[in-house]
CSV table of C-alpha atoms in Angstrom, one decimal:
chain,number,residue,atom,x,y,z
A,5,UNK,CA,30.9,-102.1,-77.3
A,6,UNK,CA,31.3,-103.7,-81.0
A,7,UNK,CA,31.0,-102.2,-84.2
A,8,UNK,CA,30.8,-104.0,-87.7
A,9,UNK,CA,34.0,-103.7,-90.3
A,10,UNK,CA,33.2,-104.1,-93.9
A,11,UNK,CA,33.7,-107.7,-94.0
A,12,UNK,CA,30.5,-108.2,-91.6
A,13,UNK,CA,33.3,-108.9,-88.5
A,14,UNK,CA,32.5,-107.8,-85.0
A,15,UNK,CA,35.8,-106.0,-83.7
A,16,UNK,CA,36.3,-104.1,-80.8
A,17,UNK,CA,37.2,-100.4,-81.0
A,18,UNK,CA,40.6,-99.7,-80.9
A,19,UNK,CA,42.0,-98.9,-77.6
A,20,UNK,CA,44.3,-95.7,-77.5
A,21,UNK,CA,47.8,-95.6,-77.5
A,22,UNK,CA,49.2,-96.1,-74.8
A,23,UNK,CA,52.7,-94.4,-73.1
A,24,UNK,CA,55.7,-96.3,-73.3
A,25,UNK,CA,56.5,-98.5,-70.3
A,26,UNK,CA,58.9,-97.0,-68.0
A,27,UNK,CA,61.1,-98.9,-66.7
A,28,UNK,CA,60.6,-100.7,-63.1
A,29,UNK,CA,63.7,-98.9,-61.7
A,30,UNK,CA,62.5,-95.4,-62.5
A,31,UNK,CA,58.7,-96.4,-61.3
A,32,UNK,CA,61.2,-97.0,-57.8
A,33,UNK,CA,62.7,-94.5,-58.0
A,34,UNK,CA,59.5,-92.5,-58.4
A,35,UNK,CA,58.0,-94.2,-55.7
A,36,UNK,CA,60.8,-93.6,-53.4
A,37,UNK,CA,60.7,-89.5,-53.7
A,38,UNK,CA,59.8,-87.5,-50.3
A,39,UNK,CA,55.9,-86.6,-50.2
A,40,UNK,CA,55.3,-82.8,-50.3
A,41,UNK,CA,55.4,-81.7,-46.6
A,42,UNK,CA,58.3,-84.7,-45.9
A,43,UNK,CA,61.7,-84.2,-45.6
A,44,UNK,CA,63.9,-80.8,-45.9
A,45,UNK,CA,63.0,-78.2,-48.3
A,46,UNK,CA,64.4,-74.8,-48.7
A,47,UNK,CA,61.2,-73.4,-48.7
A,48,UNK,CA,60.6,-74.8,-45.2
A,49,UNK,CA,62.2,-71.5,-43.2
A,50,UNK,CA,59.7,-69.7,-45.7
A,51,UNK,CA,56.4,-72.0,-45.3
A,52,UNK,CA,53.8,-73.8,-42.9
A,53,UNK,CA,54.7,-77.4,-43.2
A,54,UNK,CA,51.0,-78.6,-44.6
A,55,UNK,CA,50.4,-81.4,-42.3
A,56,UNK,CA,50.0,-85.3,-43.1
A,57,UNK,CA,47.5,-85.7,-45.5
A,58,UNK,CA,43.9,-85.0,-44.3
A,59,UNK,CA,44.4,-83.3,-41.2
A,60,UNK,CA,44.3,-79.8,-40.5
A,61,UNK,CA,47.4,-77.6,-40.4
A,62,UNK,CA,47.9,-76.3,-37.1
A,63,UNK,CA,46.8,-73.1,-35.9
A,64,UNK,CA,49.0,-70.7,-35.2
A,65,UNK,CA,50.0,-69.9,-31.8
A,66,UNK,CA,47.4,-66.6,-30.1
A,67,UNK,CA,45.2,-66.5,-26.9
A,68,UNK,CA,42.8,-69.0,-26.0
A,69,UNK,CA,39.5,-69.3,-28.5
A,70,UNK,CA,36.2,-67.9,-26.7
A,71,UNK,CA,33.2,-69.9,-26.7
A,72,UNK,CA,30.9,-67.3,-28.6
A,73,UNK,CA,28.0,-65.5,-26.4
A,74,UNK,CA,25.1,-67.5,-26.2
A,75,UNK,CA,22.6,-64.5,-26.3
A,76,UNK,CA,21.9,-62.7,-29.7
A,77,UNK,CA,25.5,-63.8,-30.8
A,78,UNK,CA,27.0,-60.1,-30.3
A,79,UNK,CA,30.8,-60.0,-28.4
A,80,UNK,CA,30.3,-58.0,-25.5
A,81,UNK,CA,31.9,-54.5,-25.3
A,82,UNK,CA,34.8,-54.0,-23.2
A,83,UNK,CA,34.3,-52.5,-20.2
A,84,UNK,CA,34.9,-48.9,-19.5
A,85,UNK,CA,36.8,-47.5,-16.7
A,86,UNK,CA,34.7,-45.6,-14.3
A,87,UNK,CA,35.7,-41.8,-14.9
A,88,UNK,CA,35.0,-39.4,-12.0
A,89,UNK,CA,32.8,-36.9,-12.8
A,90,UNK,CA,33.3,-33.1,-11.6
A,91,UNK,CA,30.0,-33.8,-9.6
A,92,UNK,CA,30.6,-37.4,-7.8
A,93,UNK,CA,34.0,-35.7,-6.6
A,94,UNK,CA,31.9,-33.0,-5.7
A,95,UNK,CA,29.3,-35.1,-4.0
A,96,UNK,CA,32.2,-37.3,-1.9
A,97,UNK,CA,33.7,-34.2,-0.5
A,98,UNK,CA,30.6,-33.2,0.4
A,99,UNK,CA,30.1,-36.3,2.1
A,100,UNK,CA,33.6,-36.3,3.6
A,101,UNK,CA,33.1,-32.9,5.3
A,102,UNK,CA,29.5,-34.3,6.9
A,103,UNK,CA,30.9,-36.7,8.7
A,104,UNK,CA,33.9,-35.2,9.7
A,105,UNK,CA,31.6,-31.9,11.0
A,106,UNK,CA,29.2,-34.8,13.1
A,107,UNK,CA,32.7,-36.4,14.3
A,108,UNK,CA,33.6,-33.3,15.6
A,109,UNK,CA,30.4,-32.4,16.9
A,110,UNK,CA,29.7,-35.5,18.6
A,111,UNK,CA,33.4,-35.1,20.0
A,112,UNK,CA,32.3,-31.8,21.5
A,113,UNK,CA,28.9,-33.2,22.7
A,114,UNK,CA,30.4,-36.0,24.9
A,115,UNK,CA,33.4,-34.3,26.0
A,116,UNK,CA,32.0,-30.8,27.5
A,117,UNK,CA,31.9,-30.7,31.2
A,118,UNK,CA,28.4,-30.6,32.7
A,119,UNK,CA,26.9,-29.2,35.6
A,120,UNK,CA,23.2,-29.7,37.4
A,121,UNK,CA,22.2,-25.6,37.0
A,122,UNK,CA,19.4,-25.1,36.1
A,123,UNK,CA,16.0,-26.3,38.1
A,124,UNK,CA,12.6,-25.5,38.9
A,125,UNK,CA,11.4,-24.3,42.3
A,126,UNK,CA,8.3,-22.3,43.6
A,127,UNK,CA,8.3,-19.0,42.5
A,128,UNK,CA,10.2,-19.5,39.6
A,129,UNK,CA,9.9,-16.6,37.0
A,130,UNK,CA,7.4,-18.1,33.6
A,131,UNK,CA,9.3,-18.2,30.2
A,132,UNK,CA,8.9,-15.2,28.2
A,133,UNK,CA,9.9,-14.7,24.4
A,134,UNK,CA,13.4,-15.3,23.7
A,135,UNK,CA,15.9,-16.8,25.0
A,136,UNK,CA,18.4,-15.9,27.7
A,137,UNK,CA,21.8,-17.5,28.5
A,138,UNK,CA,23.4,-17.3,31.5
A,139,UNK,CA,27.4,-16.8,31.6
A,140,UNK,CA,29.6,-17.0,34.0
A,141,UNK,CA,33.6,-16.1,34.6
A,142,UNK,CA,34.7,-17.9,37.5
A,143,UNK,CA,38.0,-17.5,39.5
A,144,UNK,CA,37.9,-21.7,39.3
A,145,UNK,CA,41.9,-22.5,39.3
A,146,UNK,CA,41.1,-25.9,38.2
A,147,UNK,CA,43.7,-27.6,36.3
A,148,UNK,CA,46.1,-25.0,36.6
A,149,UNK,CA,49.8,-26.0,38.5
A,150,UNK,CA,51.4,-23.1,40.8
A,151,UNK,CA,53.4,-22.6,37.6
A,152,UNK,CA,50.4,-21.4,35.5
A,153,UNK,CA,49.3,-19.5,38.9
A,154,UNK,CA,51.8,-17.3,38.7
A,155,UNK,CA,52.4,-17.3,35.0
A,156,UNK,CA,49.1,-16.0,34.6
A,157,UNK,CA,48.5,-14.0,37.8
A,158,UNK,CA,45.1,-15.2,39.3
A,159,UNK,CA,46.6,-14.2,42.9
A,160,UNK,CA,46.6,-16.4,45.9
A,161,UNK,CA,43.2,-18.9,45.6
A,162,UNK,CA,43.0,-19.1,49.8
A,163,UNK,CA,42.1,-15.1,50.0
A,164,UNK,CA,39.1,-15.7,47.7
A,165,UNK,CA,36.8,-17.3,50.0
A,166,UNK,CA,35.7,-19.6,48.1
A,167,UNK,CA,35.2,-20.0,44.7
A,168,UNK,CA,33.6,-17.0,43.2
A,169,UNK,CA,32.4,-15.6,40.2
A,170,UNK,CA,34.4,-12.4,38.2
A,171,UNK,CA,32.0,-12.5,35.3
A,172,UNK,CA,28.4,-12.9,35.4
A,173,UNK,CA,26.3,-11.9,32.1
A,174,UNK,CA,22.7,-12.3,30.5
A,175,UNK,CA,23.2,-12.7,27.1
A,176,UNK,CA,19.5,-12.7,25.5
A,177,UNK,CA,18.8,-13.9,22.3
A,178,UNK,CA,14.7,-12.4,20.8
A,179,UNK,CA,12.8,-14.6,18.5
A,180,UNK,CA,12.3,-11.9,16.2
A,181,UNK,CA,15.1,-9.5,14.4
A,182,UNK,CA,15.6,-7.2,17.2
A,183,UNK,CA,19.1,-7.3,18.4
A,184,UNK,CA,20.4,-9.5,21.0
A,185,UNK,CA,21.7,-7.9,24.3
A,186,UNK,CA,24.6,-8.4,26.6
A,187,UNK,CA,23.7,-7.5,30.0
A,188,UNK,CA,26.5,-7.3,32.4
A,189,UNK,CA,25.4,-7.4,36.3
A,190,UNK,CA,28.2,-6.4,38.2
A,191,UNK,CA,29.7,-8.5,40.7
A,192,UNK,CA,29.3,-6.2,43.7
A,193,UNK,CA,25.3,-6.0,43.2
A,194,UNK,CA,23.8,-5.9,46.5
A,195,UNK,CA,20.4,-8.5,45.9
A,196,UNK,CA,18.5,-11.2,47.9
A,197,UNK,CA,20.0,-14.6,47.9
A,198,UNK,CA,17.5,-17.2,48.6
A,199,UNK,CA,17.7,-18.8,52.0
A,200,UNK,CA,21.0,-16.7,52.9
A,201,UNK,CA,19.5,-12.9,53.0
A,202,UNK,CA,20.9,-9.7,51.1
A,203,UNK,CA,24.7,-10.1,49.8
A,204,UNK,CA,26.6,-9.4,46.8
A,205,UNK,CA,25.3,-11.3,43.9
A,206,UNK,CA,28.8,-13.1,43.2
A,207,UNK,CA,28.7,-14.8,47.0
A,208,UNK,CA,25.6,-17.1,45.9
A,209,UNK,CA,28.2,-18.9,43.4
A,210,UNK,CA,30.4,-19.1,46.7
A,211,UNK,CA,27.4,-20.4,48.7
A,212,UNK,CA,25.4,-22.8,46.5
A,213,UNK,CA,27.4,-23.1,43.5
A,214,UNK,CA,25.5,-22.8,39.9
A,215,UNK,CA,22.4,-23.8,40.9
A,216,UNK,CA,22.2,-21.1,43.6
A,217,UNK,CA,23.4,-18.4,41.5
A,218,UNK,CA,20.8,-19.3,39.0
A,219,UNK,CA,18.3,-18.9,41.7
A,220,UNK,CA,19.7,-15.8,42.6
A,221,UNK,CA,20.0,-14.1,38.9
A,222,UNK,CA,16.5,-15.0,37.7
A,223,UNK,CA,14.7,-13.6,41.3
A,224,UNK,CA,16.4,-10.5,41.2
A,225,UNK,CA,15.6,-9.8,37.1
A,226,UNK,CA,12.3,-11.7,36.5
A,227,UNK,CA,14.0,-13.4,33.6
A,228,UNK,CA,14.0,-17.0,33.2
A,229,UNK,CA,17.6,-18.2,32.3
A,230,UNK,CA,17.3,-21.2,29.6
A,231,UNK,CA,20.9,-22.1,29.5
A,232,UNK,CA,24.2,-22.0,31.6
A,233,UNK,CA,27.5,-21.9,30.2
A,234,UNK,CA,30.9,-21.1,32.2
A,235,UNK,CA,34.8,-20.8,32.3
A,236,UNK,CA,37.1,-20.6,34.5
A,237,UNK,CA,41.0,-18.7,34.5
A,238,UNK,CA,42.9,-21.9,33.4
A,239,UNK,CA,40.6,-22.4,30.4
A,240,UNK,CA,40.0,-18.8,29.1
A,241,UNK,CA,43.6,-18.4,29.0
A,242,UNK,CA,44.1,-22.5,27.1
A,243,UNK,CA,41.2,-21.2,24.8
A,244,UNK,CA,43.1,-17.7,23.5
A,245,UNK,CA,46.6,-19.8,23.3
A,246,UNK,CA,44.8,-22.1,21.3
A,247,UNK,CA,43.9,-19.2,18.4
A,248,UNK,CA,47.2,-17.8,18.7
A,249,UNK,CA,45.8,-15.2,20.6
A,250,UNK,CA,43.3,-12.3,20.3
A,251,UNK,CA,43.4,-9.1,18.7
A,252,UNK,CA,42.7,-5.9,20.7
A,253,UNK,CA,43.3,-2.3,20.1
A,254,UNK,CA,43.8,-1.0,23.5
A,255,UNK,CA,42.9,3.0,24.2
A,256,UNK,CA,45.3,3.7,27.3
A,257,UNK,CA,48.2,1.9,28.9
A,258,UNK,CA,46.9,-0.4,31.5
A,259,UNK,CA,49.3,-1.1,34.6
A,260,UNK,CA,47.4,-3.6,37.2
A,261,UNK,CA,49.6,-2.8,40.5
A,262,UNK,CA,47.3,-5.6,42.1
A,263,UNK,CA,48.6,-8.8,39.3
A,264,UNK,CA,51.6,-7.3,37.8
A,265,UNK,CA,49.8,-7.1,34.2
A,266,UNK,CA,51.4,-4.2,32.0
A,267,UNK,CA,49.7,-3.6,28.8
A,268,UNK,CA,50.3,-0.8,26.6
A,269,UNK,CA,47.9,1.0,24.5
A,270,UNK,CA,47.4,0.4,20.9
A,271,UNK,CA,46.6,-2.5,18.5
A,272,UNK,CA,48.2,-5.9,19.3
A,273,UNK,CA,47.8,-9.6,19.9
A,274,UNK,CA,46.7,-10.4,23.9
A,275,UNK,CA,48.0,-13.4,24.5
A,276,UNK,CA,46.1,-15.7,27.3
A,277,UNK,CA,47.7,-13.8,30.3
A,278,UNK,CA,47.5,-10.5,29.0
A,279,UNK,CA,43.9,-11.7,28.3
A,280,UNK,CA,43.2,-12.6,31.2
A,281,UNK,CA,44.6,-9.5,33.0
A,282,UNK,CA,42.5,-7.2,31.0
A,283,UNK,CA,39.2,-8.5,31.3
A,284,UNK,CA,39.9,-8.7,35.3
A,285,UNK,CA,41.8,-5.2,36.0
A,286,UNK,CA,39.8,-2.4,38.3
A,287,UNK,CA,42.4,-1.1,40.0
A,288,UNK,CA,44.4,0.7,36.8
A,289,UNK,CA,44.6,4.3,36.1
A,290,UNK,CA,43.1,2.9,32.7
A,291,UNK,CA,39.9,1.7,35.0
A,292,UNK,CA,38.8,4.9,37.1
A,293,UNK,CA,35.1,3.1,37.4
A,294,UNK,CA,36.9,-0.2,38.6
A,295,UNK,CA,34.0,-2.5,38.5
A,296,UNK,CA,31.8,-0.8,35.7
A,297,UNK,CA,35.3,-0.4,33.1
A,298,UNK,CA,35.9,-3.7,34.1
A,299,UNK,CA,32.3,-4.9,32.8
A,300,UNK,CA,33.1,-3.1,29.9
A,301,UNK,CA,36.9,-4.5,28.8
A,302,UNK,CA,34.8,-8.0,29.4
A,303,UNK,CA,31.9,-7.4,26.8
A,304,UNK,CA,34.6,-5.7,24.3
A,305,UNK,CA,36.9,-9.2,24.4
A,306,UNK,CA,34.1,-11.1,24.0
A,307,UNK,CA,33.0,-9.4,21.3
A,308,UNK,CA,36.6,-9.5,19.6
A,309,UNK,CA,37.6,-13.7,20.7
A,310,UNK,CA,33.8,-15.1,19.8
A,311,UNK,CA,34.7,-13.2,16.2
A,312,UNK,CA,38.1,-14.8,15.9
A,313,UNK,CA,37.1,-18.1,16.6
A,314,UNK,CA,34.5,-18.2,14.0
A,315,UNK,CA,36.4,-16.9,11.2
A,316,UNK,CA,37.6,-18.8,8.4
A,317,UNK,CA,40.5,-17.8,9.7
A,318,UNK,CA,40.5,-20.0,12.7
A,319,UNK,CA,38.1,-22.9,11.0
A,320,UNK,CA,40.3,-23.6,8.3
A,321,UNK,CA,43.7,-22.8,9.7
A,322,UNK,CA,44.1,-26.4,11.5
A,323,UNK,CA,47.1,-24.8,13.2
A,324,UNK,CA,44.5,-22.9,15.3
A,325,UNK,CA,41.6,-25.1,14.7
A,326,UNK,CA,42.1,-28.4,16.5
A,327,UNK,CA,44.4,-26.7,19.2
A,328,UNK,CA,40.9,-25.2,20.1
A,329,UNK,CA,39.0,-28.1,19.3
A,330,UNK,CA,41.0,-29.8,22.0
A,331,UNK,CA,41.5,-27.0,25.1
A,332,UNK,CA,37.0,-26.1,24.4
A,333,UNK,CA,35.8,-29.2,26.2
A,334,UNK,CA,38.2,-28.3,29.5
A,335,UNK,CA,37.6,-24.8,29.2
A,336,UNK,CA,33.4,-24.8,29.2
A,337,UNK,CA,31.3,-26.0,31.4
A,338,UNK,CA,27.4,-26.1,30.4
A,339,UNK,CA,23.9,-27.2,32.0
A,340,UNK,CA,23.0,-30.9,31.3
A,341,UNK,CA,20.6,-30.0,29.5
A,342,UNK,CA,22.4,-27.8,27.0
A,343,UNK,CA,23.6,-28.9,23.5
A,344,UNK,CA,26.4,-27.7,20.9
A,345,UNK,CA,23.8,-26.6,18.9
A,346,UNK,CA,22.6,-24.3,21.4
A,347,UNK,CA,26.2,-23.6,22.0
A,348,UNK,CA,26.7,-22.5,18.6
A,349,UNK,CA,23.4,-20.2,18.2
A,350,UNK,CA,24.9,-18.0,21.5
A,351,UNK,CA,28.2,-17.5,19.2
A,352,UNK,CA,26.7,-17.3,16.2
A,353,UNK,CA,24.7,-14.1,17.9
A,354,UNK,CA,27.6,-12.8,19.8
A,355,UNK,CA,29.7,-11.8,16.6
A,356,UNK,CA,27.7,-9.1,16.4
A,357,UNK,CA,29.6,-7.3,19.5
A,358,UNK,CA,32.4,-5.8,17.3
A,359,UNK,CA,30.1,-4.7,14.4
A,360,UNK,CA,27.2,-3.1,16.8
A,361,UNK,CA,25.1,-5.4,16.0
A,362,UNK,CA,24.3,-6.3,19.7
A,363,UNK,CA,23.1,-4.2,22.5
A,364,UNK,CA,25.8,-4.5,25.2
A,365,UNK,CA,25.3,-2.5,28.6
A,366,UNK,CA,25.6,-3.0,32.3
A,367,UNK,CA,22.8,-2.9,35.3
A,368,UNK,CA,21.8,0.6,35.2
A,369,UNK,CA,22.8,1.5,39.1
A,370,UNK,CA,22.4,4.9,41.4
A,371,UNK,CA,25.9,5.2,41.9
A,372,UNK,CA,29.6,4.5,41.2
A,373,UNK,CA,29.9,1.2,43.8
A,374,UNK,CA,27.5,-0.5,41.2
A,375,UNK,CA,25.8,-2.0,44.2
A,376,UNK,CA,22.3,-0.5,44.2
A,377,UNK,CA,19.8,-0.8,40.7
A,378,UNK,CA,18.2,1.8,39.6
A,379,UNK,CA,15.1,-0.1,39.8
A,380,UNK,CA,13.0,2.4,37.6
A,381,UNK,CA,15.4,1.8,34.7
A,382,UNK,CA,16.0,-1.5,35.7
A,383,UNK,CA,12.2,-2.8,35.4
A,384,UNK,CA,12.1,-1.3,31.6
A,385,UNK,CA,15.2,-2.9,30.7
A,386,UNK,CA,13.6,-6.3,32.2
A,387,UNK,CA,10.6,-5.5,30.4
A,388,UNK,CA,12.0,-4.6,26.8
A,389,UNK,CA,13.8,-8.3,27.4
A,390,UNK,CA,10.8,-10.4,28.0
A,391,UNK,CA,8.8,-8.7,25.1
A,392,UNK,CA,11.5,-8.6,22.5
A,393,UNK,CA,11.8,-5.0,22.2
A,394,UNK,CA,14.8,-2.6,21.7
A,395,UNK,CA,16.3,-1.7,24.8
A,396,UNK,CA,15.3,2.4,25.2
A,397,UNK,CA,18.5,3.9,24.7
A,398,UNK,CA,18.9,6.3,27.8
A,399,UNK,CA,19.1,3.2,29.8
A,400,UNK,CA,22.3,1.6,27.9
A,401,UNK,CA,25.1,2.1,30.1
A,402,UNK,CA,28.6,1.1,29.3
């Protein structure tokens, strides 16, 4: 760019002043000083060196990045521990007690001893309402050593005969809410046993085993028996041992010069030999009707051990509990058609023996032998069982 002076001359504009020279040794010297982020500083223990020029400083040290989410560009939330609510803890227990009640059950299912008892044949009485068990106390020594013969007093098995039956009971359970009924028959009943004439009803166990007695039990009554279920000595005695024993209150003293068994009267704990002793002594001062006081001491235990085994007591004391759970299955013998759960229905019903809330009696009979029925009083009795009805009570007998 020109401009004109007064004297018509094209100059150029003057150029600025410029800064005096410096001299090549201190341009060097210039030259030759560290770049910022070179060398030592004493700021260095205080700063982040900045890098060579054009580059990034590094990043400081920290975890790994994370690629963001690819959905909606929100960071997930961090998972929550799973807290156990009052009613999933609730839930699992419930779960865990299921199974261990169908362990136990199917245990009991597969391990009790079974036994052909129950058939048809011609002449065989029709099913009537209810249901009746049949239950039997053998003098079976099965199992037992001649250590626990004598321990427990069952006397010399060779003078028996044969294997017989102390205990034989109808326990009937109605459909409707009339109360079930214990029906003792006593052992020395005189009645027709098929194919082997008149005897006493305990000599068709000796003669044709379950089956026969079966036979014999449901011709003489007219009742139909639905299920079988029997123990012997060895395994009534395992079963009380098991709970710890059984709790009796006992009226008189009770001195059996026939086994040796000495109880005294008053409340106490029977163990399984003093069990044993009391529901088979008839030939104590504490037994003048022998047979029919003997009938009578066997409905009252039953009525006390069915009661202590299902107690909480027992159920939840594991002390007691699998003891039990462990001498039952050796102890009982059932039809093969029975099941626990028909099993547990009889005890269920039986704990009503202590509390009254079962009929219990014995075979009403025309004299003290208990070997004749009184066959008037026997046929109403029959007939208040098949129908459901109360038994009258001028023919309960204990």
């Amino acid at each position: 760019m020109t401009y004109g002076g007064d004297d018509g001359r094209r100059r150029m504009p003057p150029r600025p002043p410029q800064p005096p020279a410096r001299p090549r040794q201190q341009q060097q010297r210039a030259q030759m000083l560290p770049l910022p982020g070179r060398g030592q500083s004493p700021y260095d223990a205080r700063t982040r060196p900045m890098g060579a020029r054009g580059e990034a400083p590094a990043p400081p040290p920290g975890p790994p990045r994370q690629d963001p989410p690819e959905h909606g560009g929100r960071q997930p939330r961090p998972r929550r521990r799973r807290r156990w609510s009052i009613g999933k803890i609730l839930m699992t227990l419930l779960i865990v007690f299921v199974l261990f009640v169908g362990a136990i059950w199917a245990y009991l299912e597969f391990s009790i001893n079974r036994v052909d008892a129950i058939g048809d044949y011609s002449g065989r009485p029709a099913a009537a309402s209810g249901t009746n068990w049949l239950i039997v106390g053998s003098d079976s020594r099965q199992g037992l050593t001649a250590e626990d013969e004598e321990r427990l007093a069952t006397g010399d098995s060779g003078e028996a005969g044969g294997q017989r039956t102390d205990t034989i009971m109808i326990a009937h359970l109605p459909d409707n809410s009339t109360k079930p009924t214990l029906l003792s028959l006593p052992r020395d009943s005189q009645v027709k046993i098929p194919g082997h004439g008149t005897s006493k009803i305990n000599a068709a166990f000796a003669l044709g085993g379950p089956k026969l007695l079966v036979q014999t039990v449901e011709q003489a009554t007219g009742l139909r028996m639905d299920h079988y279920a029997e123990i012997g000595f060895g395994g009534f005695a395992k079963i009380v041992d098991a709970i710890g024993g059984v709790d009796m209150c006992i009226d008189k003293d009770m001195n059996d010069p026939m086994t040796g068994i000495d109880i005294k009267a008053g409340c106490q704990k029977l163990d399984g030999r003093s069990a044993l002793g009391f529901v088979r002594m008839r030939h104590a001062s504490a037994t003048p009707r022998s047979d029919l006081d003997r009938v009578a001491n066997q409905r009252k235990f039953i009525g006390a051990l069915v009661s202590q085994v299902a107690s909480p007591g027992t159920l939840l004391n594991p002390f007691d509990f699998f003891p039990l759970l462990g001498s039952a299955p050796d102890a009982l013998t059932m039809d093969t058609g029975d099941h626990v759960h028909n099993l547990v229905g009889l005890a269920i019903a039986m704990r009503g023996i202590s509390s009254d809330g079962v009929t219990t009696t014995t075979m009403p009979i025309t004299d003290a032998s208990a070997q004749h029925w009184d066959k008037k009083k026997s046929a109403q009795l029959f007939d208040a069982l098949k129908n459901d009805t109360e038994v009258p009570p001028d023919i309960v007998m204990n």
